[in-house]
PDB file of C-alpha atoms in Angstrom:
ATOM      1  CA  MET A   1       0.178  -0.166  -0.227  1.00 87.00           C
ATOM      2  CA  THR A   2       1.600   3.509  -1.083  1.00 93.00           C
ATOM      3  CA  VAL A   3       0.087   6.351   0.882  1.00 95.00           C
ATOM      4  CA  TYR A   4      -0.241   9.930  -1.238  1.00 96.00           C
ATOM      5  CA  GLY A   5       0.214  12.866   1.028  1.00 97.00           C
ATOM      6  CA  ILE A   6      -1.797  16.169  -1.136  1.00 97.00           C
ATOM      7  CA  VAL A   7      -1.083  19.351   0.718  1.00 97.00           C
ATOM      8  CA  ALA A   8      -3.214  22.382  -0.435  1.00 94.00           C
ATOM      9  CA  GLY A   9      -2.802  25.936   0.138  1.00 91.00           C
ATOM     10  CA  GLY A  10      -4.978  26.222   3.238  1.00 90.00           C
ATOM     11  CA  PRO A  11      -4.244  28.662   6.016  1.00 92.00           C
ATOM     12  CA  LYS A  12      -0.477  27.087   7.451  1.00 93.00           C
ATOM     13  CA  ALA A  13      -1.849  27.769  10.562  1.00 92.00           C
ATOM     14  CA  LEU A  14      -4.724  24.733  10.595  1.00 93.00           C
ATOM     15  CA  LEU A  15      -1.663  22.206   9.136  1.00 95.00           C
ATOM     16  CA  PRO A  16      -0.493  18.924  11.543  1.00 94.00           C
ATOM     17  CA  CYS A  17       2.756  18.448  11.974  1.00 94.00           C
ATOM     18  CA  LEU A  18       3.846  17.016   8.082  1.00 96.00           C
ATOM     19  CA  LYS A  19       6.585  15.446   9.447  1.00 94.00           C
ATOM     20  CA  ASN A  20       4.638  13.543  11.300  1.00 91.00           C
ATOM     21  CA  GLN A  21       2.260  11.915   8.953  1.00 95.00           C
ATOM     22  CA  PRO A  22       2.305   8.419   7.482  1.00 92.00           C
ATOM     23  CA  VAL A  23       3.014   9.451   4.253  1.00 96.00           C
ATOM     24  CA  ASP A  24       4.939   8.154   1.263  1.00 96.00           C
ATOM     25  CA  TYR A  25       5.053  10.854  -1.154  1.00 96.00           C
ATOM     26  CA  TRP A  26       4.395  14.615  -1.220  1.00 98.00           C
ATOM     27  CA  ILE A  27       2.581  16.352  -3.724  1.00 97.00           C
ATOM     28  CA  GLY A  28       2.474  19.769  -3.316  1.00 96.00           C
ATOM     29  CA  CYS A  29      -0.799  22.290  -5.237  1.00 94.00           C
ATOM     30  CA  ASP A  30       0.142  26.003  -5.706  1.00 91.00           C
ATOM     31  CA  ARG A  31       0.988  26.794  -2.611  1.00 93.00           C
ATOM     32  CA  GLY A  32       1.172  23.770  -0.975  1.00 95.00           C
ATOM     33  CA  SER A  33       4.150  23.060  -2.380  1.00 96.00           C
ATOM     34  CA  LEU A  34       6.036  25.606  -0.120  1.00 96.00           C
ATOM     35  CA  TYR A  35       4.700  23.773   2.782  1.00 97.00           C
ATOM     36  CA  ILE A  36       6.159  20.674   2.295  1.00 97.00           C
ATOM     37  CA  LEU A  37       9.544  22.474   1.345  1.00 97.00           C
ATOM     38  CA  GLU A  38       9.246  24.343   5.071  1.00 96.00           C
ATOM     39  CA  GLU A  39       9.102  21.085   6.360  1.00 95.00           C
ATOM     40  CA  SER A  40      12.382  19.526   4.742  1.00 95.00           C
ATOM     41  CA  LEU A  41      10.338  17.389   3.135  1.00 97.00           C
ATOM     42  CA  PRO A  42      11.193  15.525  -0.539  1.00 97.00           C
ATOM     43  CA  LEU A  43       8.732  17.342  -2.996  1.00 97.00           C
ATOM     44  CA  PHE A  44       7.632  14.009  -4.984  1.00 96.00           C
ATOM     45  CA  GLN A  45       5.075  16.298  -7.180  1.00 95.00           C
ATOM     46  CA  ALA A  46       4.017  19.904  -7.842  1.00 96.00           C
ATOM     47  CA  ILE A  47       1.048  20.813  -9.441  1.00 94.00           C
ATOM     48  CA  GLY A  48      -1.360  23.729 -10.097  1.00 90.00           C
ATOM     49  CA  ASP A  49      -1.001  27.581 -11.497  1.00 86.00           C
ATOM     50  CA  PHE A  50       0.942  28.197  -8.888  1.00 88.00           C
ATOM     51  CA  ASP A  51      -1.129  31.858  -9.000  1.00 85.00           C
ATOM     52  CA  SER A  52      -0.412  32.281  -5.066  1.00 85.00           C
ATOM     53  CA  VAL A  53       3.020  32.033  -4.962  1.00 88.00           C
ATOM     54  CA  THR A  54       5.640  34.801  -6.201  1.00 90.00           C
ATOM     55  CA  ALA A  55       8.220  34.305  -9.071  1.00 89.00           C
ATOM     56  CA  GLU A  56      11.079  33.576  -6.310  1.00 92.00           C
ATOM     57  CA  GLU A  57       8.594  30.994  -4.630  1.00 92.00           C
ATOM     58  CA  ARG A  58       7.866  28.915  -8.068  1.00 91.00           C
ATOM     59  CA  GLN A  59      11.573  28.883  -9.119  1.00 93.00           C
ATOM     60  CA  ARG A  60      12.675  27.057  -5.601  1.00 94.00           C
ATOM     61  CA  ILE A  61       9.223  24.688  -6.189  1.00 94.00           C
ATOM     62  CA  LYS A  62      11.193  23.822  -9.728  1.00 93.00           C
ATOM     63  CA  GLN A  63      14.438  23.479  -8.031  1.00 94.00           C
ATOM     64  CA  HIS A  64      13.074  20.606  -5.906  1.00 95.00           C
ATOM     65  CA  ALA A  65      10.169  19.441  -7.397  1.00 94.00           C
ATOM     66  CA  LYS A  66      10.511  16.014  -8.835  1.00 95.00           C
ATOM     67  CA  HIS A  67       8.238  16.337 -11.177  1.00 94.00           C
ATOM     68  CA  MET A  68       6.090  20.337 -11.700  1.00 93.00           C
ATOM     69  CA  HIS A  69       3.122  20.411 -13.974  1.00 91.00           C
ATOM     70  CA  LEU A  70       2.071  23.899 -14.781  1.00 88.00           C
ATOM     71  CA  PHE A  71      -1.413  24.869 -15.817  1.00 87.00           C
ATOM     72  CA  PRO A  72      -3.113  27.723 -16.799  1.00 80.00           C
ATOM     73  CA  ALA A  73      -5.327  29.835 -14.113  1.00 75.00           C
ATOM     74  CA  ASP A  74      -8.128  29.374 -16.489  1.00 74.00           C
ATOM     75  CA  LYS A  75      -9.040  25.730 -16.625  1.00 73.00           C
ATOM     76  CA  ASP A  76     -11.672  23.441 -15.716  1.00 72.00           C
ATOM     77  CA  ASP A  77     -10.293  20.993 -12.872  1.00 80.00           C
ATOM     78  CA  SER A  78      -8.861  22.747  -9.457  1.00 84.00           C
ATOM     79  CA  ASP A  79      -5.398  21.983  -8.807  1.00 83.00           C
ATOM     80  CA  LEU A  80      -6.269  19.572  -5.689  1.00 87.00           C
ATOM     81  CA  GLU A  81      -8.638  17.535  -8.562  1.00 87.00           C
ATOM     82  CA  LEU A  82      -5.621  17.738 -10.962  1.00 87.00           C
ATOM     83  CA  ALA A  83      -3.129  16.239  -8.368  1.00 89.00           C
ATOM     84  CA  VAL A  84      -6.185  13.451  -8.082  1.00 88.00           C
ATOM     85  CA  LYS A  85      -5.941  13.100 -11.605  1.00 87.00           C
ATOM     86  CA  SER A  86      -2.092  13.056 -11.836  1.00 86.00           C
ATOM     87  CA  ILE A  87      -1.600  10.115  -9.648  1.00 86.00           C
ATOM     88  CA  HIS A  88      -1.792   6.190 -10.680  1.00 78.00           C
ATOM     89  CA  GLN A  89      -2.777   4.748  -7.393  1.00 76.00           C
ATOM     90  CA  GLN A  90      -3.480   0.897  -7.003  1.00 79.00           C
ATOM     91  CA  PRO A  91      -6.596  -0.440  -5.299  1.00 78.00           C
ATOM     92  CA  GLU A  92      -4.876  -0.596  -1.775  1.00 85.00           C
ATOM     93  CA  ASP A  93      -3.314   2.551  -1.939  1.00 89.00           C
ATOM     94  CA  THR A  94      -4.670   5.628  -0.261  1.00 93.00           C
ATOM     95  CA  LEU A  95      -5.202   9.639  -0.248  1.00 95.00           C
ATOM     96  CA  ILE A  96      -4.879  12.405   2.824  1.00 96.00           C
ATOM     97  CA  PHE A  97      -5.463  15.718   2.113  1.00 96.00           C
ATOM     98  CA  TYR A  98      -3.868  18.662   3.985  1.00 97.00           C
ATOM     99  CA  GLY A  99      -4.829  22.187   3.679  1.00 94.00           C
ATOM    100  CA  ILE A 100      -8.163  21.665   2.223  1.00 91.00           C
ATOM    101  CA  THR A 101     -10.070  23.540   5.315  1.00 89.00           C
ATOM    102  CA  GLY A 102      -9.938  26.977   6.574  1.00 84.00           C
ATOM    103  CA  GLY A 103     -10.087  29.410   3.424  1.00 78.00           C
ATOM    104  CA  ARG A 104     -12.723  30.714   1.638  1.00 82.00           C
ATOM    105  CA  LEU A 105     -15.898  28.359   2.532  1.00 88.00           C
ATOM    106  CA  ASP A 106     -16.700  27.796  -1.055  1.00 89.00           C
ATOM    107  CA  HIS A 107     -13.514  26.145  -1.658  1.00 84.00           C
ATOM    108  CA  THR A 108     -13.377  24.170   1.873  1.00 86.00           C
ATOM    109  CA  LEU A 109     -16.719  22.667   0.622  1.00 87.00           C
ATOM    110  CA  ALA A 110     -15.653  21.595  -3.192  1.00 86.00           C
ATOM    111  CA  ASN A 111     -12.793  19.911  -1.360  1.00 84.00           C
ATOM    112  CA  LEU A 112     -14.702  18.227   1.062  1.00 86.00           C
ATOM    113  CA  ALA A 113     -17.160  16.891  -1.669  1.00 86.00           C
ATOM    114  CA  LEU A 114     -14.314  15.558  -3.499  1.00 88.00           C
ATOM    115  CA  LEU A 115     -13.444  13.414  -0.725  1.00 88.00           C
ATOM    116  CA  LYS A 116     -17.090  11.886  -1.059  1.00 86.00           C
ATOM    117  CA  ARG A 117     -16.974  11.525  -4.827  1.00 87.00           C
ATOM    118  CA  LEU A 118     -13.315   9.666  -4.824  1.00 89.00           C
ATOM    119  CA  VAL A 119     -14.615   7.114  -2.099  1.00 87.00           C
ATOM    120  CA  LYS A 120     -18.319   6.669  -4.874  1.00 85.00           C
ATOM    121  CA  ARG A 121     -15.180   5.593  -7.254  1.00 87.00           C
ATOM    122  CA  ASN A 122     -13.589   3.162  -4.137  1.00 86.00           C
ATOM    123  CA  ILE A 123     -10.870   5.220  -3.936  1.00 87.00           C
ATOM    124  CA  LYS A 124      -9.637   4.911  -0.353  1.00 89.00           C
ATOM    125  CA  ALA A 125      -8.878   9.019   0.874  1.00 92.00           C
ATOM    126  CA  LYS A 126      -9.588  10.984   4.379  1.00 94.00           C
ATOM    127  CA  MET A 127      -8.488  14.669   5.443  1.00 95.00           C
ATOM    128  CA  ILE A 128      -6.398  15.817   8.507  1.00 96.00           C
ATOM    129  CA  ASP A 129      -5.887  18.995   9.599  1.00 94.00           C
ATOM    130  CA  ARG A 130      -5.107  20.545  12.901  1.00 93.00           C
ATOM    131  CA  TYR A 131      -7.749  19.657  14.876  1.00 92.00           C
ATOM    132  CA  HIS A 132      -9.658  17.539  12.784  1.00 92.00           C
ATOM    133  CA  THR A 133      -9.620  14.044  10.927  1.00 93.00           C
ATOM    134  CA  MET A 134     -12.701  13.122   8.502  1.00 94.00           C
ATOM    135  CA  ASP A 135     -13.092   9.917   6.863  1.00 94.00           C
ATOM    136  CA  VAL A 136     -15.292   8.809   4.091  1.00 93.00           C
ATOM    137  CA  TYR A 137     -16.971   5.362   4.607  1.00 94.00           C
ATOM    138  CA  VAL A 138     -18.626   3.092   2.565  1.00 94.00           C
ATOM    139  CA  PRO A 139     -21.011   0.215   3.562  1.00 96.00           C
ATOM    140  CA  GLY A 140     -19.163  -2.408   6.563  1.00 96.00           C
ATOM    141  CA  VAL A 141     -17.435  -2.526   8.993  1.00 97.00           C
ATOM    142  CA  HIS A 142     -15.075   0.492  10.328  1.00 96.00           C
ATOM    143  CA  LYS A 143     -12.831   0.383  13.462  1.00 95.00           C
ATOM    144  CA  VAL A 144     -12.450   3.394  15.392  1.00 94.00           C
ATOM    145  CA  GLN A 145      -9.174   4.401  17.992  1.00 91.00           C
ATOM    146  CA  LEU A 146      -9.799   6.155  20.726  1.00 87.00           C
ATOM    147  CA  ASN A 147      -8.477   9.537  21.094  1.00 87.00           C
ATOM    148  CA  PRO A 148      -9.618  11.032  24.923  1.00 85.00           C
ATOM    149  CA  GLU A 149      -9.087  14.007  23.554  1.00 84.00           C
ATOM    150  CA  ARG A 150     -11.370  14.009  20.877  1.00 91.00           C
ATOM    151  CA  TYR A 151     -15.263  13.811  19.712  1.00 93.00           C
ATOM    152  CA  ILE A 152     -16.693  11.975  17.149  1.00 95.00           C
ATOM    153  CA  SER A 153     -19.330  12.646  14.877  1.00 96.00           C
ATOM    154  CA  ILE A 154     -20.934  10.759  12.562  1.00 95.00           C
ATOM    155  CA  LEU A 155     -22.511  12.539   9.296  1.00 94.00           C
ATOM    156  CA  PRO A 156     -24.528  11.345   6.340  1.00 94.00           C
ATOM    157  CA  ALA A 157     -23.635  12.048   3.040  1.00 92.00           C
ATOM    158  CA  THR A 158     -26.426  10.633   1.559  1.00 92.00           C
ATOM    159  CA  GLU A 159     -29.899  10.743   1.484  1.00 94.00           C
ATOM    160  CA  LYS A 160     -30.712   7.939   3.903  1.00 96.00           C
ATOM    161  CA  VAL A 161     -27.833   5.844   5.787  1.00 97.00           C
ATOM    162  CA  ILE A 162     -29.247   2.288   6.858  1.00 97.00           C
ATOM    163  CA  GLY A 163     -28.388  -0.578   9.384  1.00 97.00           C
ATOM    164  CA  VAL A 164     -25.958   2.472  11.586  1.00 97.00           C
ATOM    165  CA  THR A 165     -24.358   0.357  14.704  1.00 98.00           C
ATOM    166  CA  LEU A 166     -22.740   2.116  16.668  1.00 97.00           C
ATOM    167  CA  ASP A 167     -20.356  -0.026  19.154  1.00 97.00           C
ATOM    168  CA  GLY A 168     -18.057   1.036  22.093  1.00 95.00           C
ATOM    169  CA  PHE A 169     -19.538   4.275  22.071  1.00 96.00           C
ATOM    170  CA  LYS A 170     -21.110   6.684  25.087  1.00 95.00           C
ATOM    171  CA  TYR A 171     -24.249   6.964  22.910  1.00 96.00           C
ATOM    172  CA  PRO A 172     -24.562   3.221  20.836  1.00 96.00           C
ATOM    173  CA  LEU A 173     -26.629   3.249  18.378  1.00 96.00           C
ATOM    174  CA  VAL A 174     -28.227  -0.549  16.847  1.00 97.00           C
ATOM    175  CA  ASP A 175     -29.642  -1.196  13.365  1.00 97.00           C
ATOM    176  CA  ARG A 176     -30.661   2.769  13.232  1.00 97.00           C
ATOM    177  CA  THR A 177     -31.747   4.749   9.926  1.00 97.00           C
ATOM    178  CA  LEU A 178     -30.035   7.976   9.659  1.00 96.00           C
ATOM    179  CA  GLU A 179     -31.254  10.844   7.591  1.00 95.00           C
ATOM    180  CA  GLU A 180     -29.274  13.482   5.874  1.00 92.00           C
ATOM    181  CA  GLY A 181     -29.102  16.621   7.851  1.00 90.00           C
ATOM    182  CA  SER A 182     -30.097  14.751  11.111  1.00 90.00           C
ATOM    183  CA  SER A 183     -27.509  15.634  14.152  1.00 91.00           C
ATOM    184  CA  LEU A 184     -28.596  12.543  16.272  1.00 93.00           C
ATOM    185  CA  THR A 185     -24.582  11.757  15.907  1.00 95.00           C
ATOM    186  CA  LEU A 186     -23.027  14.775  16.277  1.00 94.00           C
ATOM    187  CA  SER A 187     -20.304  14.919  19.323  1.00 94.00           C
ATOM    188  CA  ASN A 188     -19.511  11.518  20.247  1.00 95.00           C
ATOM    189  CA  HIS A 189     -17.291   9.435  22.128  1.00 93.00           C
ATOM    190  CA  LEU A 190     -15.542   6.194  21.950  1.00 94.00           C
ATOM    191  CA  LEU A 191     -15.807   4.035  25.964  1.00 94.00           C
ATOM    192  CA  THR A 192     -13.129   1.869  25.124  1.00 92.00           C
ATOM    193  CA  ILE A 193      -9.859   1.548  22.905  1.00 93.00           C
ATOM    194  CA  GLU A 194     -11.709   0.527  19.454  1.00 94.00           C
ATOM    195  CA  GLY A 195     -14.854   0.701  18.859  1.00 95.00           C
ATOM    196  CA  SER A 196     -17.081  -0.330  15.428  1.00 97.00           C
ATOM    197  CA  ILE A 197     -18.836   1.920  12.557  1.00 97.00           C
ATOM    198  CA  SER A 198     -20.672  -0.318  10.930  1.00 98.00           C
ATOM    199  CA  PHE A 199     -23.940   0.131   8.188  1.00 98.00           C
ATOM    200  CA  THR A 200     -25.388  -1.527   5.185  1.00 98.00           C
ATOM    201  CA  LYS A 201     -26.031   1.636   2.834  1.00 97.00           C
ATOM    202  CA  GLY A 202     -25.249   5.132   1.896  1.00 95.00           C
ATOM    203  CA  ILE A 203     -22.598   6.896   2.797  1.00 94.00           C
ATOM    204  CA  LEU A 204     -20.913   8.411   6.212  1.00 95.00           C
ATOM    205  CA  ILE A 205     -18.840  11.059   7.184  1.00 94.00           C
ATOM    206  CA  VAL A 206     -16.734  10.659  10.237  1.00 95.00           C
ATOM    207  CA  ILE A 207     -15.084  13.008  11.675  1.00 94.00           C
ATOM    208  CA  SER A 208     -12.622  13.356  14.891  1.00 94.00           C
ATOM    209  CA  ALA A 209     -12.679  16.592  16.032  1.00 92.00           C
ATOM    210  CA  GLU A 210     -11.085  18.373  19.163  1.00 87.00           C
ATOM    211  CA  ASP A 211     -12.007  22.083  19.987  1.00 78.00           C
ATOM    212  CA  GLN A 212      -9.390  24.595  18.827  1.00 69.00           C
ATOM    213  CA  GLU A 213      -7.433  26.946  20.902  1.00 64.00           C
ATOM    214  CA  THR A 214      -8.776  30.031  21.376  1.00 51.00           C
ATOM    215  CA  PHE A 215      -6.516  32.968  22.158  1.00 42.00           C
TER     216      PHE A 215
END
């Protein structure tokens, strides 16, 4: 299994420490390429129109990227979609997205919708930022690990999600149907080291979240 880390140009303050991430190949989208280089990580591929970097920064990216693909600013696909299309992934590979939240709301929603589309195509994909991890699940049984500092919220991503069972949670469910927009499964907690989420039809978004720092 190969893990590709795709870094977009969202607010740097929301990035986790990239050096600690389980990634085999780093791919930068526009300014995300700089974020990778700033952590002294190998930049396997840089892709995008690079309209958010200076000429000097672009030159730095060009010097350090193993592969660089420059696209015009006027294009049909976002930089993130171009990055996904450039990867010849195998069924067991995983795409982890960083830097796709916290900027413009329309960009954030489009980026999260992209994850849902990927999972529908049987591509393993997830999002990680400083305060959240988001997985998109298809029907089956999915294991969830305890993190005492985090809530777990489970959100229907289709009109209905059928047969939802939560095992090991403070607020368990057995064979429930969740409707899109329901808040029933917000802010749950695990009571055991490992819990499970299972369902038979639909798509679920599972978010592990901690409160953001306030100043």
